[in-house]
Tab-separated table of C-alpha atoms in Angstrom:
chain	number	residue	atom	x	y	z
A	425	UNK	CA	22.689	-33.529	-39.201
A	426	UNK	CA	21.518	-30.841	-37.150
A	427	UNK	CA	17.527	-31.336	-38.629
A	428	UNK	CA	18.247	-35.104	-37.976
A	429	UNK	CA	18.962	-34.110	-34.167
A	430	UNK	CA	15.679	-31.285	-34.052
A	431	UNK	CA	13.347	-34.610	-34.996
A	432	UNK	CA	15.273	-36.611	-32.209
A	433	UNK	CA	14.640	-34.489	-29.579
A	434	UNK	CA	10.995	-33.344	-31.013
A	435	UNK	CA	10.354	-36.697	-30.789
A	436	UNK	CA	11.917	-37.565	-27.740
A	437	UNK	CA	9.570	-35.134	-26.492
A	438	UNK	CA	6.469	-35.894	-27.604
A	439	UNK	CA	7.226	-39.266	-26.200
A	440	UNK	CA	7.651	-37.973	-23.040
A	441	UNK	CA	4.136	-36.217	-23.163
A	442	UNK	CA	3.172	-39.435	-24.444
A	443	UNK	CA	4.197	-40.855	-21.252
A	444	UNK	CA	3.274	-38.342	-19.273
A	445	UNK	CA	-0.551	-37.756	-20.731
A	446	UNK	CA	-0.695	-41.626	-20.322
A	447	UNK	CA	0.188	-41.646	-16.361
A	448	UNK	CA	-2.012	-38.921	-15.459
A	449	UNK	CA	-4.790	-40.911	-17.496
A	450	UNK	CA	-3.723	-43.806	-15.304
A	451	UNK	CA	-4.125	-41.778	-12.011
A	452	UNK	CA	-7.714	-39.773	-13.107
A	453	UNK	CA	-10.745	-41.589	-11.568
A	454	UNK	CA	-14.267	-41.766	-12.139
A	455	UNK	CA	-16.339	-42.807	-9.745
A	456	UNK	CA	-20.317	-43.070	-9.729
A	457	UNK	CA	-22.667	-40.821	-7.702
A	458	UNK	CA	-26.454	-42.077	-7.622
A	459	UNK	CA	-29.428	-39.968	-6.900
A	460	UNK	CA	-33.160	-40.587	-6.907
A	461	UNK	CA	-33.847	-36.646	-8.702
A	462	UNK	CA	-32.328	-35.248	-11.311
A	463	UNK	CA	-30.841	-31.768	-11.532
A	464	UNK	CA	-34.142	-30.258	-11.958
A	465	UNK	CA	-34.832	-30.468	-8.033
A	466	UNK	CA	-32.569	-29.295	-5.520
A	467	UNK	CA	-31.531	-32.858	-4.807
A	468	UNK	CA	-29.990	-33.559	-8.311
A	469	UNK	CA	-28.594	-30.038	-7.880
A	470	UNK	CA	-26.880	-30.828	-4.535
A	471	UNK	CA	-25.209	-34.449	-6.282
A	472	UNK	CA	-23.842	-31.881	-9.335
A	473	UNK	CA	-22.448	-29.274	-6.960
A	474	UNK	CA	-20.355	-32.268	-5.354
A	475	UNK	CA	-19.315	-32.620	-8.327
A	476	UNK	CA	-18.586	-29.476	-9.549
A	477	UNK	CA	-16.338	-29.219	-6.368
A	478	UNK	CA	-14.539	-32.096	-6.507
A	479	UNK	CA	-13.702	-31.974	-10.190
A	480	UNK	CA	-12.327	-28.217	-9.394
A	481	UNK	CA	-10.297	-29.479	-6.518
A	482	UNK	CA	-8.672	-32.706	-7.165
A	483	UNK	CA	-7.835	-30.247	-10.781
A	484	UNK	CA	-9.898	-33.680	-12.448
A	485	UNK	CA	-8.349	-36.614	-10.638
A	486	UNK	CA	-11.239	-37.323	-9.585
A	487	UNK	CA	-14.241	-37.203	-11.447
A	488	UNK	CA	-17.973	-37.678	-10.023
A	489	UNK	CA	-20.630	-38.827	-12.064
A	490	UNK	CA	-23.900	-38.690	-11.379
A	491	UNK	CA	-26.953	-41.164	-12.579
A	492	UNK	CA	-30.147	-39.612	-11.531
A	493	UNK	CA	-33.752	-41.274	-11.185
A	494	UNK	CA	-32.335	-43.991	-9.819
A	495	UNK	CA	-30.933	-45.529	-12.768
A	496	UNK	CA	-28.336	-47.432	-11.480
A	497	UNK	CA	-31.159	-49.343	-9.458
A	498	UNK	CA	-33.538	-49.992	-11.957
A	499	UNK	CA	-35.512	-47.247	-10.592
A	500	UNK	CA	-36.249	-49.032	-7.294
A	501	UNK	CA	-34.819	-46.069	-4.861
A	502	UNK	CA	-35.024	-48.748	-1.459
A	503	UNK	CA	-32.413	-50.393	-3.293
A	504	UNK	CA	-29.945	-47.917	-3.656
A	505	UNK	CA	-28.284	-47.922	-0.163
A	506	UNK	CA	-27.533	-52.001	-0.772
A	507	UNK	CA	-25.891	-51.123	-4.177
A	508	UNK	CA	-23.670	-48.643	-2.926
A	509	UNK	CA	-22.545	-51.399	0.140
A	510	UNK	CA	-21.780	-53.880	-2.211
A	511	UNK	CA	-20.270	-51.418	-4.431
A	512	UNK	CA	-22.041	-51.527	-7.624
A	513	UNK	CA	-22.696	-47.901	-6.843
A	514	UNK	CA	-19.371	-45.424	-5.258
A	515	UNK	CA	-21.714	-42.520	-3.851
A	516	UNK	CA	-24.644	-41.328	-3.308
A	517	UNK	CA	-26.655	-38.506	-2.244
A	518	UNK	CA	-29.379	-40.903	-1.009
A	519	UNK	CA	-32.193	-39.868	1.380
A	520	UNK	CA	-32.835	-41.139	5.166
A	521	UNK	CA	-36.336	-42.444	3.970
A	522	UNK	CA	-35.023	-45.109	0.908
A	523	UNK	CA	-31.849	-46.098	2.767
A	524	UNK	CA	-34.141	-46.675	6.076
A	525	UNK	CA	-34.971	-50.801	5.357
A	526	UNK	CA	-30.897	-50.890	5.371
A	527	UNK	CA	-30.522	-48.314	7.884
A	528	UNK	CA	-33.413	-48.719	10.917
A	529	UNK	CA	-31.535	-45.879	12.736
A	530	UNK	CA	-32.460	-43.528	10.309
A	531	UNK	CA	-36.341	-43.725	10.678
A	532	UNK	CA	-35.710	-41.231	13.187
A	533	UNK	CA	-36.607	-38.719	10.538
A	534	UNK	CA	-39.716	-40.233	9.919
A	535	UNK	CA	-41.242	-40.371	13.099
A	536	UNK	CA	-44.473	-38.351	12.599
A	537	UNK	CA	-44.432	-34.377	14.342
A	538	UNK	CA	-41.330	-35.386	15.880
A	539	UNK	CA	-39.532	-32.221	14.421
A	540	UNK	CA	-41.566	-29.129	14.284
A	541	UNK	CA	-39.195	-26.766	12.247
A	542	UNK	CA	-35.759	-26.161	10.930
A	543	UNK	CA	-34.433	-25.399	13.925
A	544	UNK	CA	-35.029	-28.714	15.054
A	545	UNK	CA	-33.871	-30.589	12.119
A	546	UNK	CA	-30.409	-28.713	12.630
A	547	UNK	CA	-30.282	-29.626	16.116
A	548	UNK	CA	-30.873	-32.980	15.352
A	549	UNK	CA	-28.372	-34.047	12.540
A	550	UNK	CA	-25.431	-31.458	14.141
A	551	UNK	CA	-25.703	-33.113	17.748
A	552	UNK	CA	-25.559	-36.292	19.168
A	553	UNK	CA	-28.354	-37.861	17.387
A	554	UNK	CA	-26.840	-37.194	14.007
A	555	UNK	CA	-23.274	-38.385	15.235
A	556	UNK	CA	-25.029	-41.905	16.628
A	557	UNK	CA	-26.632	-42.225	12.621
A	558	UNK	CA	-23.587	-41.553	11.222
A	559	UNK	CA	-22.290	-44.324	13.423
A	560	UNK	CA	-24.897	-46.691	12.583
A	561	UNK	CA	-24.280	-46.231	8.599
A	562	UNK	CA	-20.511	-46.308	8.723
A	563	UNK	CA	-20.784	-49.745	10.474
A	564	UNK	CA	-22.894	-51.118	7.285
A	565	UNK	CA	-20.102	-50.736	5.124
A	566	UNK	CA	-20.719	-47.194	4.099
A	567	UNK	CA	-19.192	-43.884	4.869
A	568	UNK	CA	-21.533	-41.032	5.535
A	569	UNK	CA	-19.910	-37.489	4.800
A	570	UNK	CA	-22.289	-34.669	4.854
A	571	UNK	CA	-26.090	-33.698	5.493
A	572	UNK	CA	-28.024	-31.986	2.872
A	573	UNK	CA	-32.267	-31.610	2.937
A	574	UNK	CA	-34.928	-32.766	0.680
A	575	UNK	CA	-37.188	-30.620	2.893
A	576	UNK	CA	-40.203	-30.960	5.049
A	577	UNK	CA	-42.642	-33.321	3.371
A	578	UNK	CA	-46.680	-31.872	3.228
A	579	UNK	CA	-50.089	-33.750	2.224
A	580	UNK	CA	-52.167	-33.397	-1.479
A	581	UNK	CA	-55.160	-35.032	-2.576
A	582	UNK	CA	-57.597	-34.720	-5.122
A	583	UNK	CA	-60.878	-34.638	-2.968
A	584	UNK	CA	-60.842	-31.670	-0.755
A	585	UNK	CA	-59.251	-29.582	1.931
A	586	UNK	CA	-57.226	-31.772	4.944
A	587	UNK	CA	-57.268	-30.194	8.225
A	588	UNK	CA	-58.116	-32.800	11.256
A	589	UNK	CA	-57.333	-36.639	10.952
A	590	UNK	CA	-61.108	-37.540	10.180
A	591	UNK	CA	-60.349	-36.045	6.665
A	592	UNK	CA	-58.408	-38.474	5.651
A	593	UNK	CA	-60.921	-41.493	6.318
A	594	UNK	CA	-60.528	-43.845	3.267
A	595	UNK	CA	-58.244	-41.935	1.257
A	596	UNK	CA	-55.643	-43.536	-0.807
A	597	UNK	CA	-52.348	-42.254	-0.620
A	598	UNK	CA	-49.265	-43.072	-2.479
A	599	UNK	CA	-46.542	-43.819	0.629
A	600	UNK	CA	-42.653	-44.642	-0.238
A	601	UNK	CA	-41.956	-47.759	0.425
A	602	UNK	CA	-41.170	-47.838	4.248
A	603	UNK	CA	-43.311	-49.469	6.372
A	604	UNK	CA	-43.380	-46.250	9.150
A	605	UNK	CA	-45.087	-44.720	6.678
A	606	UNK	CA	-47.954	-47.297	5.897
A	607	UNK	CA	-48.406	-47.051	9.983
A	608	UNK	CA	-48.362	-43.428	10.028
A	609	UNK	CA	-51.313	-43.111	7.350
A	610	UNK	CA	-53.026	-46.407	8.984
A	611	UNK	CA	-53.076	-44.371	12.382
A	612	UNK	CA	-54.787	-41.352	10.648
A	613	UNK	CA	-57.283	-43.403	8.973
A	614	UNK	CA	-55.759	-43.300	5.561
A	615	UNK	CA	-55.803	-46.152	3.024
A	616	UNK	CA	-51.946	-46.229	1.760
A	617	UNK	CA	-50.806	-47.431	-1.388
A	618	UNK	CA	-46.937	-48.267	-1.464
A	619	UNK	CA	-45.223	-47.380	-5.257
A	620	UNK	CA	-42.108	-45.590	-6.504
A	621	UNK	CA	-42.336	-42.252	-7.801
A	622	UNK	CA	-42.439	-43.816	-11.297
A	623	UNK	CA	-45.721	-45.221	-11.051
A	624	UNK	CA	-47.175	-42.675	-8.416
A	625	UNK	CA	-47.601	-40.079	-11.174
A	626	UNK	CA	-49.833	-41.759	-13.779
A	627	UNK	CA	-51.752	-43.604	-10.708
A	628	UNK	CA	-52.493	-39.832	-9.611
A	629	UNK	CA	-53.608	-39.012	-13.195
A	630	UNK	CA	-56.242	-41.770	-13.223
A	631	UNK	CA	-57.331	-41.924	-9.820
A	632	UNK	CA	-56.209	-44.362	-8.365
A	633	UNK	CA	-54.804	-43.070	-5.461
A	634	UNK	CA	-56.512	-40.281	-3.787
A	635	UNK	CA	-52.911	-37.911	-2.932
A	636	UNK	CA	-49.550	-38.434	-1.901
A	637	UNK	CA	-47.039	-36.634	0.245
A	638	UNK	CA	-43.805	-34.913	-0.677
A	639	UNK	CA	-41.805	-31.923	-0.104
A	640	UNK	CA	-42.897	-28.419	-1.765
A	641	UNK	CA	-40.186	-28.778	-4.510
A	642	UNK	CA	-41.104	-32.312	-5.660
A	643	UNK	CA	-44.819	-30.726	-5.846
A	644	UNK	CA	-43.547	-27.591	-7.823
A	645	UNK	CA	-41.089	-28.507	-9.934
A	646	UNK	CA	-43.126	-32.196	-10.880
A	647	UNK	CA	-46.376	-29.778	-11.297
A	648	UNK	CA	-47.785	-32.281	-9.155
A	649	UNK	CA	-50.873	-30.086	-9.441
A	650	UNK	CA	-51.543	-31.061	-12.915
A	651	UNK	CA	-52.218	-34.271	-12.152
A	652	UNK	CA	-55.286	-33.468	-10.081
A	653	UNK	CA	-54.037	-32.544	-6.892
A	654	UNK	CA	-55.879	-29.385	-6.407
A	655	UNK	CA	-55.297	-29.234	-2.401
A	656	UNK	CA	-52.671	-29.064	-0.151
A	657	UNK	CA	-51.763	-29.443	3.391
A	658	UNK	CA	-48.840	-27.742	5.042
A	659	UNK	CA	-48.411	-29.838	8.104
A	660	UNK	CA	-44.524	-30.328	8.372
A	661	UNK	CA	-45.351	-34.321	9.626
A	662	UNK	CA	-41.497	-35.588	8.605
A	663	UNK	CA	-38.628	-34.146	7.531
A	664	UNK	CA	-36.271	-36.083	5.217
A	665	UNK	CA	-32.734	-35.072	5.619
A	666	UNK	CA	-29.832	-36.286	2.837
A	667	UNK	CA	-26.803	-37.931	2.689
A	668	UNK	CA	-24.073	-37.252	0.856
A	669	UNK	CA	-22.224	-40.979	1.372
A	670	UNK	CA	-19.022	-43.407	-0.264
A	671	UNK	CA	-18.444	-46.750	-0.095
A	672	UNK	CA	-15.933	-47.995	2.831
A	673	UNK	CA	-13.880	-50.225	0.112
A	674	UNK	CA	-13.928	-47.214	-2.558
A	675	UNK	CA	-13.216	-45.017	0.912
A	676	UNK	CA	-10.292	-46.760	1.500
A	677	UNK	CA	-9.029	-46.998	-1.475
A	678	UNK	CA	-8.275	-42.868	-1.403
A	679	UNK	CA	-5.366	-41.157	0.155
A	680	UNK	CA	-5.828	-39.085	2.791
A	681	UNK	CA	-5.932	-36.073	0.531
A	682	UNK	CA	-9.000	-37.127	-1.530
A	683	UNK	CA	-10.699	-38.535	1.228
A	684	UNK	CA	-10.665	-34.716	2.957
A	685	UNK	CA	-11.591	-32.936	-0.656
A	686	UNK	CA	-14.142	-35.688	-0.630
A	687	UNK	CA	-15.486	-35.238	2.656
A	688	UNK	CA	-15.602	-31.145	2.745
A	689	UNK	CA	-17.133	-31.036	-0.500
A	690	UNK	CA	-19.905	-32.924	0.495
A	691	UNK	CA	-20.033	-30.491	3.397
A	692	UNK	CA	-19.856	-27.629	1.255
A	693	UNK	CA	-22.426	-28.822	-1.476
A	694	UNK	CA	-24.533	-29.906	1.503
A	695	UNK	CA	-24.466	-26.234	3.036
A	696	UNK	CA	-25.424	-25.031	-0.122
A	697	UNK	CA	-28.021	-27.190	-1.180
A	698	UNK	CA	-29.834	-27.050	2.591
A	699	UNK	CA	-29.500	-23.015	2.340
A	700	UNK	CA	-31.390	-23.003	-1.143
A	701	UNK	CA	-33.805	-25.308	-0.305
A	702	UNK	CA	-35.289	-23.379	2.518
A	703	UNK	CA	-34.141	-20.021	0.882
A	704	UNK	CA	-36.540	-20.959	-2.406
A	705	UNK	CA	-39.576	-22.588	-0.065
A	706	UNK	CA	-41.771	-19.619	0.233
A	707	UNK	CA	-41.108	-18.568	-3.345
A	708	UNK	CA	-42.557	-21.953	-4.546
A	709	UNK	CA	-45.227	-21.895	-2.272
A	710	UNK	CA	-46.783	-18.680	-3.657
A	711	UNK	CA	-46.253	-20.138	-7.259
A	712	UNK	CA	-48.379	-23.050	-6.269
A	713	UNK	CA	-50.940	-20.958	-4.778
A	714	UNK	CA	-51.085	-19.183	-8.022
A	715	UNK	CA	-51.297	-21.773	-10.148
A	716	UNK	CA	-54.934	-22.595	-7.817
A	717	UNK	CA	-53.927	-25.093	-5.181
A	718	UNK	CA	-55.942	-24.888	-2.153
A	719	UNK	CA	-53.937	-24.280	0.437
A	720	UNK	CA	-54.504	-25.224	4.103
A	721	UNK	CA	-52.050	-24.151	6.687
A	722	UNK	CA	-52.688	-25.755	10.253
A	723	UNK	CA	-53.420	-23.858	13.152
A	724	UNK	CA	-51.433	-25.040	16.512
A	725	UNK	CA	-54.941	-27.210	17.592
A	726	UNK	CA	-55.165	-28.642	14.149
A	727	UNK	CA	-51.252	-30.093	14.198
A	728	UNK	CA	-51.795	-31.159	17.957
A	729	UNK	CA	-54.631	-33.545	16.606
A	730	UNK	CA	-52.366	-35.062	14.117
A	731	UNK	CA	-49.958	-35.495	16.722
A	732	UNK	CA	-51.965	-37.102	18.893
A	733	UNK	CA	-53.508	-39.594	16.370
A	734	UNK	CA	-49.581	-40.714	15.816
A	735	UNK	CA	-48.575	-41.430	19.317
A	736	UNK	CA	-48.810	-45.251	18.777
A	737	UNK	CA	-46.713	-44.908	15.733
A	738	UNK	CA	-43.948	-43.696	17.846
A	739	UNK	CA	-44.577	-46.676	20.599
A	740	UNK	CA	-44.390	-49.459	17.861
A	741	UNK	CA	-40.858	-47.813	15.957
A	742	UNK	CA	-39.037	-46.251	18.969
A	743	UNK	CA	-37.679	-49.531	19.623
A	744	UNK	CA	-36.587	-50.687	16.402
A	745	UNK	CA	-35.014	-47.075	16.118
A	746	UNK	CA	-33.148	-47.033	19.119
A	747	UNK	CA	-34.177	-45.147	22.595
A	748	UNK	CA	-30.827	-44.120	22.830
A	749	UNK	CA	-31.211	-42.009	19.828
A	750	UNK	CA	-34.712	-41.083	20.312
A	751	UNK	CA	-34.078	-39.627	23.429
A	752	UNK	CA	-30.445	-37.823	21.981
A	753	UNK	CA	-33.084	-36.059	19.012
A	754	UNK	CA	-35.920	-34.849	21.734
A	755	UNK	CA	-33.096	-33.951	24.065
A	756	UNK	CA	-31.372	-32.198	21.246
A	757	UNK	CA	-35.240	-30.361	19.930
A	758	UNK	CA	-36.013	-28.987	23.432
A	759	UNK	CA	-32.429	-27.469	23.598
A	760	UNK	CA	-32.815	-25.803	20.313
């Protein structure tokens, strides 16, 4: 009688776990996190930090996974902003250059020599300016939570050193696919060629484009230098801030809780990722320059002519950016 009553209870018991394992199953969450880099770059690093957080917090309610190389967009990055507002994506750490055909506001960052340094950058997405493009995503259907960096983005070709806008004349350059950009290289005399980052590498490898622009990691850690681009051009023309981002309906679906471990992780991971970024660039600078990339840095007469061959770029987009937040960034830059 008494072993008849142990198995009762045992099994009342494990019942009760039963029950128990089964309602905490009910209340974990997984939610998808897309990102045009994987891990090996400080962007894909920044995405698994979030997640690293968030995981630790929420003690695995709420679980972040992350798809990198744009997989959940077929590899078309531009895309990646309209999946996550329709909700076929949940997050993203996305990057103010692919979400910009959504997102005018944020070819702000594109601008050419509109930011000279770090300083400025910081100025920029922690004042005014930043708070106006946070504004302008949130009313798309997305919530913007956090700012991390993909860096400063610099020129390589295959054909020789780049210091003055004449150099340049007829070269093909692999652009993202934003038209600023295809006016930006127009203005310098540039022939560029719009493709992913998929089909920019073998296109380097054979020749048929001339160079392409990106920030020091992407060149590093892709070895872009193997492909033929033997020189490089440290000109700081655009800086390409990230986003760590949610979709509203996803958004809303969170308590208040989550939604604050949500948004300062993203802060957090942010932080970190922006401080290792610029922490590792002149590290991977001298491993480039060992490696035998020709490096050109540009003396202050040498950027002023790039700047100057860009003015009408700036005419033609201020508008469709917004004056109000052009002038909130340059306001925001000379205060720095």
């Amino acid at each position: 009688m008494k072993s008849t009553r142990h198995f009762a209870k045992l099994a009342a018991a494990l019942a009760g776990a039963a029950v128990l394992t089964a309602s905490l199953s009910a209340l974990a969450r997984e939610l998808s996190v897309s990102t045009v880099l994987s891990d090996a770059f400080p962007w894909g690093q920044a995405a698994e930090k979030w997640a690293e957080l968030v995981e630790e917090r929420t003690e695995g309610r709420l679980t972040l996974r992350v798809y990198p190389n744009s997989q959940l967009v077929a590899g078309d990055q531009t895309r990646e902003f309209s999946a996550m507002r329709s909700g076929l994506i949940d997050m993203a750490v996305g990057s103010t250059i692919n979400w910009s055909p959504q997102v005018p506001e944020l070819n702000l960052f594109s601008l050419p020599f509109l930011m000279p340094d770090e300083a400025a950058v910081d100025a920029v997405t922690g004042g005014e300016a930043g708070e106006m493009i946070f504004e302008a995503i949130e009313s798309r259907g997305v919530v913007p939570l956090a700012w991390g960096e993909n860096g400063f983005r610099q020129l390589s070709n295959s054909r020789g050193p780049i210091g003055e806008p004449g150099d340049l004349d007829g070269l093909k350059i692999r652009v993202v696919g934003s038209p600023l950009f295809q006016d930006t290289f127009n203005a310098l005399g540039a022939d560029p060629t719009q493709m992913s980052w998929t089909d920019a590498q073998p296109a380097l490898t054979t020749g048929a484009v001339d160079g392409q622009e990106n920030p020091l990691s992407v060149f590093d850690v892709a070895r872009i230098d193997q492909v033929g681009q033997e020189y490089l051009t440290l000109w700081n023309y655009m800086n390409d801030p990230l986003i760590f981002a949610v979709n509203q309906r996803v958004w809303d679906s969170l308590d208040e809780a989550d939604r604050e471990i949500l948004r300062e992780t993203a802060v957090e991971a942010g932080e970190w990722e922006i401080a290792m970024t610029r922490e590792e660039e002149r590290a991977r600078l001298a491993d480039i320059q060992e490696r035998g990339v020709n490096v050109t840095e540009l003396t202050d007469d040498q950027h002023q002519a790039f700047v100057d061959a860009t003015r009408e770029v700036h005419d033609k987009w201020i508008p469709r950016i917004g004056e109000e937040i052009v002038e909130a960034a340059r306001a925001a830059i000379d205060g720095r």
